[in-house]
Tab-separated table of N, CA and C in Angstrom:
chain	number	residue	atom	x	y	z
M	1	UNK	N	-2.230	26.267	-16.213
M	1	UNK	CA	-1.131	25.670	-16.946
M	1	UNK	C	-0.129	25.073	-15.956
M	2	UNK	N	0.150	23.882	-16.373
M	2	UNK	CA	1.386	23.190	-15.049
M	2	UNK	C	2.770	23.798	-15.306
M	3	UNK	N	3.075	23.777	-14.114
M	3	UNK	CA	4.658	24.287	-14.217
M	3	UNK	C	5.641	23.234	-15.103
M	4	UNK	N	6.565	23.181	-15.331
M	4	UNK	CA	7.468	22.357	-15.842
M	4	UNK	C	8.283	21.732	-14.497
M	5	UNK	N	8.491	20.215	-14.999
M	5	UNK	CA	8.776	19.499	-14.073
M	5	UNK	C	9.954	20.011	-13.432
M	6	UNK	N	10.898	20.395	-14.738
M	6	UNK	CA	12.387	21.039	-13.967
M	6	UNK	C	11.934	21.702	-12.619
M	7	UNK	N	11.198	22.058	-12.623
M	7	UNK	CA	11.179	22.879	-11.533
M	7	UNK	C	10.426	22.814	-10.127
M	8	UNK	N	10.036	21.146	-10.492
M	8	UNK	CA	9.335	20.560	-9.269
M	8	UNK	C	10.234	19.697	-9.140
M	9	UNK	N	11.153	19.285	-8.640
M	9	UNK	CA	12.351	18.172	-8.664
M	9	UNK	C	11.922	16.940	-7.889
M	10	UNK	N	11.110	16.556	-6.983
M	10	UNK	CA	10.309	16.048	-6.225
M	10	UNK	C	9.726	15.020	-7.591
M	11	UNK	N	8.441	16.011	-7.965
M	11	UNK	CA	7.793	15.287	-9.208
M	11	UNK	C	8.086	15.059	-10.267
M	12	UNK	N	9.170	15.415	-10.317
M	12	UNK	CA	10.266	15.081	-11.915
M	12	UNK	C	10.895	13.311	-11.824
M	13	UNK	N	10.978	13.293	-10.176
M	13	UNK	CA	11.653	12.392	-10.078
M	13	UNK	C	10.574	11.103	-9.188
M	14	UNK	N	9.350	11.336	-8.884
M	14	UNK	CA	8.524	10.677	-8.898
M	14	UNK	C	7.743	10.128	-10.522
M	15	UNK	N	8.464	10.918	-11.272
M	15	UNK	CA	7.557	10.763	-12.772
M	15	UNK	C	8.427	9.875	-13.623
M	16	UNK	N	9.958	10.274	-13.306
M	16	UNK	CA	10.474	8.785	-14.245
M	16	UNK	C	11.010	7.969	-12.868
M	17	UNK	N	10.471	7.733	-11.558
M	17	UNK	CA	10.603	6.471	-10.947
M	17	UNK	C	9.083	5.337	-11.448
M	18	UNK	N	8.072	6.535	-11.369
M	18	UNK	CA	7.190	5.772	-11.818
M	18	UNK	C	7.223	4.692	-13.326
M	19	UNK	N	7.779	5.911	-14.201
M	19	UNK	CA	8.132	4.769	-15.745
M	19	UNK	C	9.115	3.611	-15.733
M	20	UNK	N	9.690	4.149	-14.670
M	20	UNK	CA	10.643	2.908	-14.686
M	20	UNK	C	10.203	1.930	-13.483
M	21	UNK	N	9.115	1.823	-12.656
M	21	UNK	CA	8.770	1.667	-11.678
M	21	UNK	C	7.518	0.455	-12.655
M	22	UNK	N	7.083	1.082	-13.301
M	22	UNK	CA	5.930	0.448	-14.498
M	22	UNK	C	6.624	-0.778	-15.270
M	23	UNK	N	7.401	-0.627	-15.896
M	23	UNK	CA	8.164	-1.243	-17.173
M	23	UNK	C	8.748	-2.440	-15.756
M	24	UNK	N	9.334	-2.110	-14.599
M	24	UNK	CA	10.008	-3.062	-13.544
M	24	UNK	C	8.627	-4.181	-13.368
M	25	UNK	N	7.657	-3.947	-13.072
M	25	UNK	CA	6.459	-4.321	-12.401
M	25	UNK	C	6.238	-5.575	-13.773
M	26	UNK	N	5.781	-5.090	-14.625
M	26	UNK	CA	5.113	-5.784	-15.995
M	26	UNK	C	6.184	-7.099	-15.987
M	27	UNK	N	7.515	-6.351	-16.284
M	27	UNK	CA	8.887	-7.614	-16.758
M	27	UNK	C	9.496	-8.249	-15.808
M	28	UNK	N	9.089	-7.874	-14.719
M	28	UNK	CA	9.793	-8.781	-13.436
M	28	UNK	C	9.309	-9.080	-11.883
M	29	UNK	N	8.457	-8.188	-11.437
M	29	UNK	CA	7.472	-8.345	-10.447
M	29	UNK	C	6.755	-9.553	-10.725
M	30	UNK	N	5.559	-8.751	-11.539
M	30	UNK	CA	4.477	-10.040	-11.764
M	30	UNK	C	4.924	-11.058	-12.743
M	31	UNK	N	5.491	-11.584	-13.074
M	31	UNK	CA	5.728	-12.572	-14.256
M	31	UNK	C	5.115	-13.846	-13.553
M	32	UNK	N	5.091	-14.450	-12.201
M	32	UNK	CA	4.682	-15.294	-11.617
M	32	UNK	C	2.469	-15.295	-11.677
M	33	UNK	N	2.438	-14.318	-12.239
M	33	UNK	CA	1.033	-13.894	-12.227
M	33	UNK	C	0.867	-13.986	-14.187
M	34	UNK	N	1.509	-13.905	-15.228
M	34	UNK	CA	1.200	-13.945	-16.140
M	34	UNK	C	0.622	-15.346	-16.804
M	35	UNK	N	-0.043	-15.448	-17.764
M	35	UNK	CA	-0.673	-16.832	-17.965
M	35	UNK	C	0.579	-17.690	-18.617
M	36	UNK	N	0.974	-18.703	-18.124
M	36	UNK	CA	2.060	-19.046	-18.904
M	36	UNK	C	1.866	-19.250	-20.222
M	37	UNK	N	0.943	-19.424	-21.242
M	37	UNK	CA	0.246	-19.766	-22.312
M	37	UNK	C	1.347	-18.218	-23.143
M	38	UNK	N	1.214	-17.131	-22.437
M	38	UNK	CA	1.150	-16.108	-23.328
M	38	UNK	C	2.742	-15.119	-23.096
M	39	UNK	N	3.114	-15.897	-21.841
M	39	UNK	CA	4.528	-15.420	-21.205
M	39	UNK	C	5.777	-15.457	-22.647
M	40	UNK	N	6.218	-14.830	-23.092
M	40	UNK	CA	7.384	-14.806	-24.100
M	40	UNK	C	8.632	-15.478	-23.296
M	41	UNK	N	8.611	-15.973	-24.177
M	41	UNK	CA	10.557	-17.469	-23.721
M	41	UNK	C	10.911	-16.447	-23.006
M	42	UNK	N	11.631	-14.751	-23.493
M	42	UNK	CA	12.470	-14.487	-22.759
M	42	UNK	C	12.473	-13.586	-21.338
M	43	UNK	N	10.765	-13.590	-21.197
M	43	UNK	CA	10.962	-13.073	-19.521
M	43	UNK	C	11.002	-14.685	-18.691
M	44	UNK	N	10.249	-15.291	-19.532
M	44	UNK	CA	10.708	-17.121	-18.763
M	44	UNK	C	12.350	-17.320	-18.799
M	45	UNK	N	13.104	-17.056	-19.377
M	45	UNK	CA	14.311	-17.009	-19.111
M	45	UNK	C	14.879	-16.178	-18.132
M	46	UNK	N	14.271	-15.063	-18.301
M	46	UNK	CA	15.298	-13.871	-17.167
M	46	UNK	C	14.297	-14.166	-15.673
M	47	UNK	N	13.187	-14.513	-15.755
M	47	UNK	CA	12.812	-15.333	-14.645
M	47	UNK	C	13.570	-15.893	-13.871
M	48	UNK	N	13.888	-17.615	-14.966
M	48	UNK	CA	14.612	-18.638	-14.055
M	48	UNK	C	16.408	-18.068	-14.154
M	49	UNK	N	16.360	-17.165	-14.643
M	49	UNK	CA	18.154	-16.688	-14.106
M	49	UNK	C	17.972	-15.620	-12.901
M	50	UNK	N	16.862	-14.810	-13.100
M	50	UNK	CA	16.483	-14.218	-11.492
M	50	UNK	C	16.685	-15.500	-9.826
M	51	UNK	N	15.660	-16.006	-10.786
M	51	UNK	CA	15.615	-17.307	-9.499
M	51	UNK	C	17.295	-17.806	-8.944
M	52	UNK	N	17.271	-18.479	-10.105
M	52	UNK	CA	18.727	-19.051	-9.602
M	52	UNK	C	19.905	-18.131	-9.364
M	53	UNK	N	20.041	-17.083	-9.886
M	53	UNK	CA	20.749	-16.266	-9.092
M	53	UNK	C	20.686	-15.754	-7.722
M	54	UNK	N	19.906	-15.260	-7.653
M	54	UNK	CA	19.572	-14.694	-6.764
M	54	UNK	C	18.567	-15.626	-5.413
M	55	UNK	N	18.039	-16.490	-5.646
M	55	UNK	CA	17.194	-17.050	-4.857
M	55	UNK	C	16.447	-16.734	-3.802
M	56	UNK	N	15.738	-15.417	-4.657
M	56	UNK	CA	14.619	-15.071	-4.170
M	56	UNK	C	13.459	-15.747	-3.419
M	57	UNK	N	13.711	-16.377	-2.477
M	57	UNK	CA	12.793	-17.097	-1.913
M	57	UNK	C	11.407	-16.545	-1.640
M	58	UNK	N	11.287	-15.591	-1.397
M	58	UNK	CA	9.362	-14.810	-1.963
M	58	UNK	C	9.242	-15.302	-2.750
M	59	UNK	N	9.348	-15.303	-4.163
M	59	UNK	CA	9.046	-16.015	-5.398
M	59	UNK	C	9.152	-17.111	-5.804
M	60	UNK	N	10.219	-17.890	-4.937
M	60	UNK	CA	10.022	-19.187	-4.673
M	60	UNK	C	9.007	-19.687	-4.414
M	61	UNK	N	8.998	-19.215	-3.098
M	61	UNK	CA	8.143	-20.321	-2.430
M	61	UNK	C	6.709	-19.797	-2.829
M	62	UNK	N	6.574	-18.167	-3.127
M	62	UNK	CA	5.256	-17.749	-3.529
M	62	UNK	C	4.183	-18.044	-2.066
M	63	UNK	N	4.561	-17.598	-1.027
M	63	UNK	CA	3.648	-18.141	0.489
M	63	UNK	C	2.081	-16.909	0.037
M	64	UNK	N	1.261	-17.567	0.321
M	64	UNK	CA	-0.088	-16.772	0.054
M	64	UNK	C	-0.042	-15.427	0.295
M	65	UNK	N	0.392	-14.963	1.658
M	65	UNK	CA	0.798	-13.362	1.602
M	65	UNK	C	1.150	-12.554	0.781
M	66	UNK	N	2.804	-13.567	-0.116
M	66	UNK	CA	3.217	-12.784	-1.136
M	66	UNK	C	2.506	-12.596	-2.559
M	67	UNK	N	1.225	-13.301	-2.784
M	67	UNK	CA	0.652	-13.681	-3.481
M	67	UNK	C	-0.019	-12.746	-3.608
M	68	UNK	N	-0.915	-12.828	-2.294
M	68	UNK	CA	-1.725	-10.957	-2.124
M	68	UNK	C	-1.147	-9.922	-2.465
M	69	UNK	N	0.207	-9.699	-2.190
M	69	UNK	CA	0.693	-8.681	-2.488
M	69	UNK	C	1.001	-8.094	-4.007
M	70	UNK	N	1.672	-9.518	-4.649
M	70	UNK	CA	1.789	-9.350	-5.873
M	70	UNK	C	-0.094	-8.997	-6.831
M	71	UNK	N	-1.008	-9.508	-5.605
M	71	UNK	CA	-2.132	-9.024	-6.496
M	71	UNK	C	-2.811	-7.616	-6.339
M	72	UNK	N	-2.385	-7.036	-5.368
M	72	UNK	CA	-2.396	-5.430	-5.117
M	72	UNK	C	-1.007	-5.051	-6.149
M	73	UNK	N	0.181	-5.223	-6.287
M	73	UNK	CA	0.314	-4.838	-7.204
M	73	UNK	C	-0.145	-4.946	-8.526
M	74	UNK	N	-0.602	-5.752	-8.729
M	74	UNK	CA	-0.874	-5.721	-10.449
M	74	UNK	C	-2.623	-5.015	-10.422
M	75	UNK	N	-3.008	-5.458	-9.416
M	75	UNK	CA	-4.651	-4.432	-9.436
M	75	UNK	C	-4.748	-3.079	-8.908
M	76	UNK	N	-3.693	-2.896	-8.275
M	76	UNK	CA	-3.889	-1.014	-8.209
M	76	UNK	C	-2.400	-0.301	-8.264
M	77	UNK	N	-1.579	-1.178	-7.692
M	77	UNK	CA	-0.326	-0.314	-8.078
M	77	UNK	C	0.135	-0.005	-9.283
M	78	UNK	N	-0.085	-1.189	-10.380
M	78	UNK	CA	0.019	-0.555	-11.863
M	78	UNK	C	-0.571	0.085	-12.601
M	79	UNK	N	-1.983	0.218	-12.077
M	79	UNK	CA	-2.873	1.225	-12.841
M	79	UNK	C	-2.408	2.546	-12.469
M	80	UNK	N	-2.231	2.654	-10.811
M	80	UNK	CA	-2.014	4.102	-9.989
M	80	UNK	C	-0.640	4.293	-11.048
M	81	UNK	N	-0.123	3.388	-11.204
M	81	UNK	CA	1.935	4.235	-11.477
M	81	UNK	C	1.223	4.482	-12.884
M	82	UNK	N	0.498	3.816	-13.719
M	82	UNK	CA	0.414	4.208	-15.053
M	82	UNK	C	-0.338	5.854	-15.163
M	83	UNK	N	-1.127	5.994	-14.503
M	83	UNK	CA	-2.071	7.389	-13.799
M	83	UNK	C	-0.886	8.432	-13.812
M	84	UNK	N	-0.187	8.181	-12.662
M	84	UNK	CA	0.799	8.915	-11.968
M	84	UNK	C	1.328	9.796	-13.397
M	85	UNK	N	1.658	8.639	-14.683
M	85	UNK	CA	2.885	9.236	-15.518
M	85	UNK	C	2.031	10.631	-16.636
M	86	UNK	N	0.208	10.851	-16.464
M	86	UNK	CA	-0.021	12.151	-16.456
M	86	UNK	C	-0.797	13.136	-16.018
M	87	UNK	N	-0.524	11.899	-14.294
M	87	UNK	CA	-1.377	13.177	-13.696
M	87	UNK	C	-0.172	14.361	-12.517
M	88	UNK	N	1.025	13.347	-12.828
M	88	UNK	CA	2.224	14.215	-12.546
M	88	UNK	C	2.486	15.564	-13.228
M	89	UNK	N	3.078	15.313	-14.414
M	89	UNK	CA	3.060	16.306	-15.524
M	89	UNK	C	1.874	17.481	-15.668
M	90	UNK	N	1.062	16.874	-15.414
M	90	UNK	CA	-0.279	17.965	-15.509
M	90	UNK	C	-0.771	18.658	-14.192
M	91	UNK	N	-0.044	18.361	-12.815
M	91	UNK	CA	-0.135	19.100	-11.972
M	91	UNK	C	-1.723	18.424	-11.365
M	92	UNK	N	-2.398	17.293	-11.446
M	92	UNK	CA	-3.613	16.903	-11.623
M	92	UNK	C	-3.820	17.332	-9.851
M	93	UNK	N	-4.556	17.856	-9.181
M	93	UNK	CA	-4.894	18.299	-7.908
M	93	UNK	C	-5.373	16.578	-6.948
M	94	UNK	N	-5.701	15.893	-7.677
M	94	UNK	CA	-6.067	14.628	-7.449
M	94	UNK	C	-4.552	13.748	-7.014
M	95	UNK	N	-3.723	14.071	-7.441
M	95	UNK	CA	-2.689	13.324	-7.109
M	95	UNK	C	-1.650	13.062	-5.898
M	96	UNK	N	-1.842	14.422	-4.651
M	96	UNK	CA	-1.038	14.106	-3.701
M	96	UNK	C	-1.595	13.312	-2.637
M	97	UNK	N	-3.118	12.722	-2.834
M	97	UNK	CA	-4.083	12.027	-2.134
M	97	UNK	C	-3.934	10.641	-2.604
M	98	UNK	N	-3.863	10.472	-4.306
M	98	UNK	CA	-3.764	9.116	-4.338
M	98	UNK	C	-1.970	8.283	-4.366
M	99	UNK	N	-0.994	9.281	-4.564
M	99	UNK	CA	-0.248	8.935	-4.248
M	99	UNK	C	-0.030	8.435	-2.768
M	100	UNK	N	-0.510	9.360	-1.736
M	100	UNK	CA	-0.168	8.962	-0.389
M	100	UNK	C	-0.701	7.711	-0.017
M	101	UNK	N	-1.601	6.939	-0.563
M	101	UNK	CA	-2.599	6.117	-0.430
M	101	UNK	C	-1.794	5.191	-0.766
M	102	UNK	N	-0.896	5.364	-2.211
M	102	UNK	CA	-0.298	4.030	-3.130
M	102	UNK	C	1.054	3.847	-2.118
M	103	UNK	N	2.067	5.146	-1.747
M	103	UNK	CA	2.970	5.566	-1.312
M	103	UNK	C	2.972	4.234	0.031
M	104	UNK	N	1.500	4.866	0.741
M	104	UNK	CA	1.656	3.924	2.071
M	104	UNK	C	1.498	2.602	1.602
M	105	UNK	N	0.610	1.883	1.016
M	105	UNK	CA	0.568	0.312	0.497
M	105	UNK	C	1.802	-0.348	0.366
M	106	UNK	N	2.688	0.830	-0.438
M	106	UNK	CA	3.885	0.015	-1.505
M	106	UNK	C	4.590	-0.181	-0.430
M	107	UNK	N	5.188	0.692	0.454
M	107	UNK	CA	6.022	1.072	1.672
M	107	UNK	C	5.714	-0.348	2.821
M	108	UNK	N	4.211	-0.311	3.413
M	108	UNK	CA	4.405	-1.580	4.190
M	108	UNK	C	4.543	-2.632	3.274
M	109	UNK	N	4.350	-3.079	2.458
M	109	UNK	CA	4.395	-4.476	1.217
M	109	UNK	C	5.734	-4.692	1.124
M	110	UNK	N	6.421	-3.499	0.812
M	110	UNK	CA	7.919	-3.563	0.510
M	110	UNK	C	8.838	-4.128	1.613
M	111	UNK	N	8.230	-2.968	2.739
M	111	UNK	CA	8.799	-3.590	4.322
M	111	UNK	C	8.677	-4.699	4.596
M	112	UNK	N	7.323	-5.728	4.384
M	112	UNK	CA	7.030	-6.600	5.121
M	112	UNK	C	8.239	-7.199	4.709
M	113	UNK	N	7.912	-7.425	2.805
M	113	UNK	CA	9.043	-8.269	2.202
M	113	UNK	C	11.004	-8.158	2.813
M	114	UNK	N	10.940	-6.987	2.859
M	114	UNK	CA	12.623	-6.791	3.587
M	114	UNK	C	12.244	-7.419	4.603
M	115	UNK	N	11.480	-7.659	5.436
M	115	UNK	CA	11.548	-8.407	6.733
M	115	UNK	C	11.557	-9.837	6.322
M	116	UNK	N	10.883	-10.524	5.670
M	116	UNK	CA	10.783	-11.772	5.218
M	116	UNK	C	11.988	-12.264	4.509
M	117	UNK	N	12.574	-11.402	3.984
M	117	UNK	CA	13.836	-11.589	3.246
M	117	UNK	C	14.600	-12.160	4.472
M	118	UNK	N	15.108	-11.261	5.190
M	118	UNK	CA	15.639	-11.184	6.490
M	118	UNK	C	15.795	-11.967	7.777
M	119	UNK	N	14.263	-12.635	7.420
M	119	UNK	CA	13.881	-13.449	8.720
M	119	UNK	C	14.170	-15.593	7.945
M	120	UNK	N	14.664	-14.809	6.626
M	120	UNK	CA	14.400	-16.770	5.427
M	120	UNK	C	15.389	-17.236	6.097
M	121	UNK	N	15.276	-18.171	6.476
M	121	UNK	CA	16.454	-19.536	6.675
M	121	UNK	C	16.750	-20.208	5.569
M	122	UNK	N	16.356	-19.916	4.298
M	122	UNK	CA	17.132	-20.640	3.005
M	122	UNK	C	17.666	-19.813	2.019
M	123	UNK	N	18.328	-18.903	2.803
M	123	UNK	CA	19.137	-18.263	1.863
M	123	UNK	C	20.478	-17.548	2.736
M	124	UNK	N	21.340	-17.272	1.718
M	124	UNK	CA	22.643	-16.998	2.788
M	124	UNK	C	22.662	-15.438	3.036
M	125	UNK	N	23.510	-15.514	3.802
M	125	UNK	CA	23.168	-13.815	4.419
M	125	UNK	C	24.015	-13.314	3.078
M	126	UNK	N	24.962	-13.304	2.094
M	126	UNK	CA	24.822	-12.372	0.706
M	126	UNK	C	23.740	-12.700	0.318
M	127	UNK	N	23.233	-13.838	0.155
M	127	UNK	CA	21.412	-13.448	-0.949
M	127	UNK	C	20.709	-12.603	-0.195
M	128	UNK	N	20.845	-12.933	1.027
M	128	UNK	CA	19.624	-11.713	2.207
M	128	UNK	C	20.177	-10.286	1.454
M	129	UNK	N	21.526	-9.481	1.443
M	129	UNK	CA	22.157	-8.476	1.234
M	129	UNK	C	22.139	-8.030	-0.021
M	130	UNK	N	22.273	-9.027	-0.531
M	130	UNK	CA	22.041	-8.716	-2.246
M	130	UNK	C	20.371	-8.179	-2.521
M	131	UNK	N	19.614	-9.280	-1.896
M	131	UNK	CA	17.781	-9.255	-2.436
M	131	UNK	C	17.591	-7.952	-1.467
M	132	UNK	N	18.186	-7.673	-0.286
M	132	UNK	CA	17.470	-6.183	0.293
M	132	UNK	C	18.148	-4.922	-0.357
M	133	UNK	N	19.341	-5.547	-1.050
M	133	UNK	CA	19.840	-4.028	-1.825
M	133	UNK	C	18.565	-3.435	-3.530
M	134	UNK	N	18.003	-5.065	-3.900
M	134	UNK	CA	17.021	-4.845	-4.443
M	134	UNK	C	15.991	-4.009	-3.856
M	135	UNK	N	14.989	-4.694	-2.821
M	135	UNK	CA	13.854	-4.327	-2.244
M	135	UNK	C	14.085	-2.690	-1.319
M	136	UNK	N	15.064	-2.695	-0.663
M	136	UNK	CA	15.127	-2.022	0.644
M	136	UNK	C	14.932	-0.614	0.004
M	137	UNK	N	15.779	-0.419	-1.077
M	137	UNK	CA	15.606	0.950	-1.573
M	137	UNK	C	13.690	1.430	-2.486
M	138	UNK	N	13.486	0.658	-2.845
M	138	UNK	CA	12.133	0.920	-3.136
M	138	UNK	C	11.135	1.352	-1.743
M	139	UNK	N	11.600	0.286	-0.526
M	139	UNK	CA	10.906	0.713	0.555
M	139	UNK	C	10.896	2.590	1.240
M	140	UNK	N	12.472	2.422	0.740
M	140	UNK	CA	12.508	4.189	1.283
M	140	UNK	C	12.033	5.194	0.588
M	141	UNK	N	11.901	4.979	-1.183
M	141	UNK	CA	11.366	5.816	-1.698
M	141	UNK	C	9.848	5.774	-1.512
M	142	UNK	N	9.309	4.807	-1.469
M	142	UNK	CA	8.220	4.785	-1.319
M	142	UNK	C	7.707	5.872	0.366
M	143	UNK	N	8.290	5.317	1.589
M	143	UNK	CA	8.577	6.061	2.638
M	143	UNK	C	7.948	7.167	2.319
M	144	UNK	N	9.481	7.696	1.474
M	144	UNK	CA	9.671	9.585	1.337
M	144	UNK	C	8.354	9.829	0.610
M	145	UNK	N	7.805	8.882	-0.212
M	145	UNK	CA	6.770	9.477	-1.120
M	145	UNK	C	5.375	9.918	-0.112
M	146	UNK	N	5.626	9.318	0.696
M	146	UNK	CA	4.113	9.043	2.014
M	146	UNK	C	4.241	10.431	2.884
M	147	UNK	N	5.485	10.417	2.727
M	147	UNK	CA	5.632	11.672	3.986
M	147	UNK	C	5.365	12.793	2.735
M	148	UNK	N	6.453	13.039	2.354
M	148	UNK	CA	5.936	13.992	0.950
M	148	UNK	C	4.358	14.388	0.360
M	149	UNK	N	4.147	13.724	0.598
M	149	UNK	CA	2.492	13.586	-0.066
M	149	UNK	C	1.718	14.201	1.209
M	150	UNK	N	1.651	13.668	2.634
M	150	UNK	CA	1.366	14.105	3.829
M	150	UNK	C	1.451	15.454	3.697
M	151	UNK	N	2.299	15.752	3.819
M	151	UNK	CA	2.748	16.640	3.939
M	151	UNK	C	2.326	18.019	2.983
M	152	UNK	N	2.123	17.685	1.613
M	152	UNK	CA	1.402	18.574	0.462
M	152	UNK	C	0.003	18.520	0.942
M	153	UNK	N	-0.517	17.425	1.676
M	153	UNK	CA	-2.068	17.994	1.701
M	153	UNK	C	-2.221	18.566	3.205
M	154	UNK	N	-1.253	18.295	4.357
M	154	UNK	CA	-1.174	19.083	5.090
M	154	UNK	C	-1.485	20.596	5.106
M	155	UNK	N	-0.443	21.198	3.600
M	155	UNK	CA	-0.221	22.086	3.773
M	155	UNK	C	-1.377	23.092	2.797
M	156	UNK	N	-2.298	22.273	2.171
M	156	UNK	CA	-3.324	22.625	1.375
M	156	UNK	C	-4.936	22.452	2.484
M	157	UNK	N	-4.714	22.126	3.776
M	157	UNK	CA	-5.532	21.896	4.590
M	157	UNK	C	-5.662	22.656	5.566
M	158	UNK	N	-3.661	23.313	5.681
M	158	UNK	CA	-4.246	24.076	7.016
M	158	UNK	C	-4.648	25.235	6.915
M	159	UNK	N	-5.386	25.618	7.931
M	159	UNK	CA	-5.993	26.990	7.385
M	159	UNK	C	-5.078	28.201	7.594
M	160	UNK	N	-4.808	29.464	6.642
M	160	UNK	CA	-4.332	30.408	6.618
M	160	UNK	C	-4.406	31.534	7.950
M	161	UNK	N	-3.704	31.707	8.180
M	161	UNK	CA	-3.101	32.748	9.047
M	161	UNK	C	-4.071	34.011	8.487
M	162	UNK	N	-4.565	34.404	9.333
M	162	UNK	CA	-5.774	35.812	9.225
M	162	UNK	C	-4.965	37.253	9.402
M	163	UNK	N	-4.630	37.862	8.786
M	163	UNK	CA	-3.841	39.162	9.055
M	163	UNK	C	-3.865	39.676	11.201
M	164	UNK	N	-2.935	39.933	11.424
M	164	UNK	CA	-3.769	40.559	12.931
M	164	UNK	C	-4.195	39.501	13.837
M	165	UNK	N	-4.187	38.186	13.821
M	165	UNK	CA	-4.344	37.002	14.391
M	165	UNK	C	-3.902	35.818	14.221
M	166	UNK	N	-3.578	35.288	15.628
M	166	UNK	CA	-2.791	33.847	15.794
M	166	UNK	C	-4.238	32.822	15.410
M	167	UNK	N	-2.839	31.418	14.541
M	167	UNK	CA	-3.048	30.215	14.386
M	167	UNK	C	-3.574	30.077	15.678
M	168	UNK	N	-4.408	29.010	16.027
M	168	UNK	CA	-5.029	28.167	16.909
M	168	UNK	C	-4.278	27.010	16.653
């Protein structure tokens, strides 16, 4: 029987970053990936007010890299976060392996992008500050999630201490 989340605070809070991590992905990540045929007016609206606000130049310019990326997200990062929301809850033994896996992907993808943000010559250093106050924090959770995760199968790997005898 799984414990209750209250009491894993870690996975309580990996479980609604993920739902809200899901619902972010669908309505505003990929929208550049949806068929326009089937896109509803109003994520095409909060689109082009993303754009022009903010002038996200990744999504601008859409450079092939970011393209890849946006297609690892929509081919494994949204399936994994949709997974996540019950194989969290259920304590699934499968999960501190595929998280670390998603954890590390999202983390360099995220990074690269804060770097690219960073490195644009068409945008002003508030859009740079503004778009990394977006990105930058996803990069760290993601981070913590890699080490976190490491770290759980670390500790399900190493071998037990023998009564009467030292670790090697």
């Amino acid at each position: 029987m799984a414990t209750p989340m209250t009491s894993r605070p870690k996975d309580l809070f990996y479980f609604l970053f993920s739902a809200m991590f899901t619902t972010s992905m669908v309505f505003m990540d990929l929208i550049p990936l949806w068929p326009k045929a089937i896109l509803p007016q109003v994520l095409k609206d909060n689109h082009t007010w993303y754009l022009t606000t903010f002038n996200d130049q990744l999504m601008i310019k859409f450079e092939p890299w970011f393209a890849a990326f946006l297609a690892v997200e929509a081919l494994y990062q949204l399936p994994t976060t949709i997974w996540f929301l019950s194989a969290i809850p259920s304590e699934n033994p499968k999960f501190p392996a595929r998280a670390l896996t998603y954890a590390s992907i999202s983390f360099l993808t995220t990074l690269t992008s804060c770097w690219a943000i960073w490195k644009d010559g068409d945008m002003t250093e508030m859009q740079k500050y503004i778009l990394l106050g977006f990105y930058a924090p996803f990069a760290g959770i993601f981070g913590f999630m890699a080490m976190d995760m490491s770290c759980r199968i670390q500790a399900k790997m190493a071998p037990k201490a023998v009564k009467g005898k030292k670790r090697v």
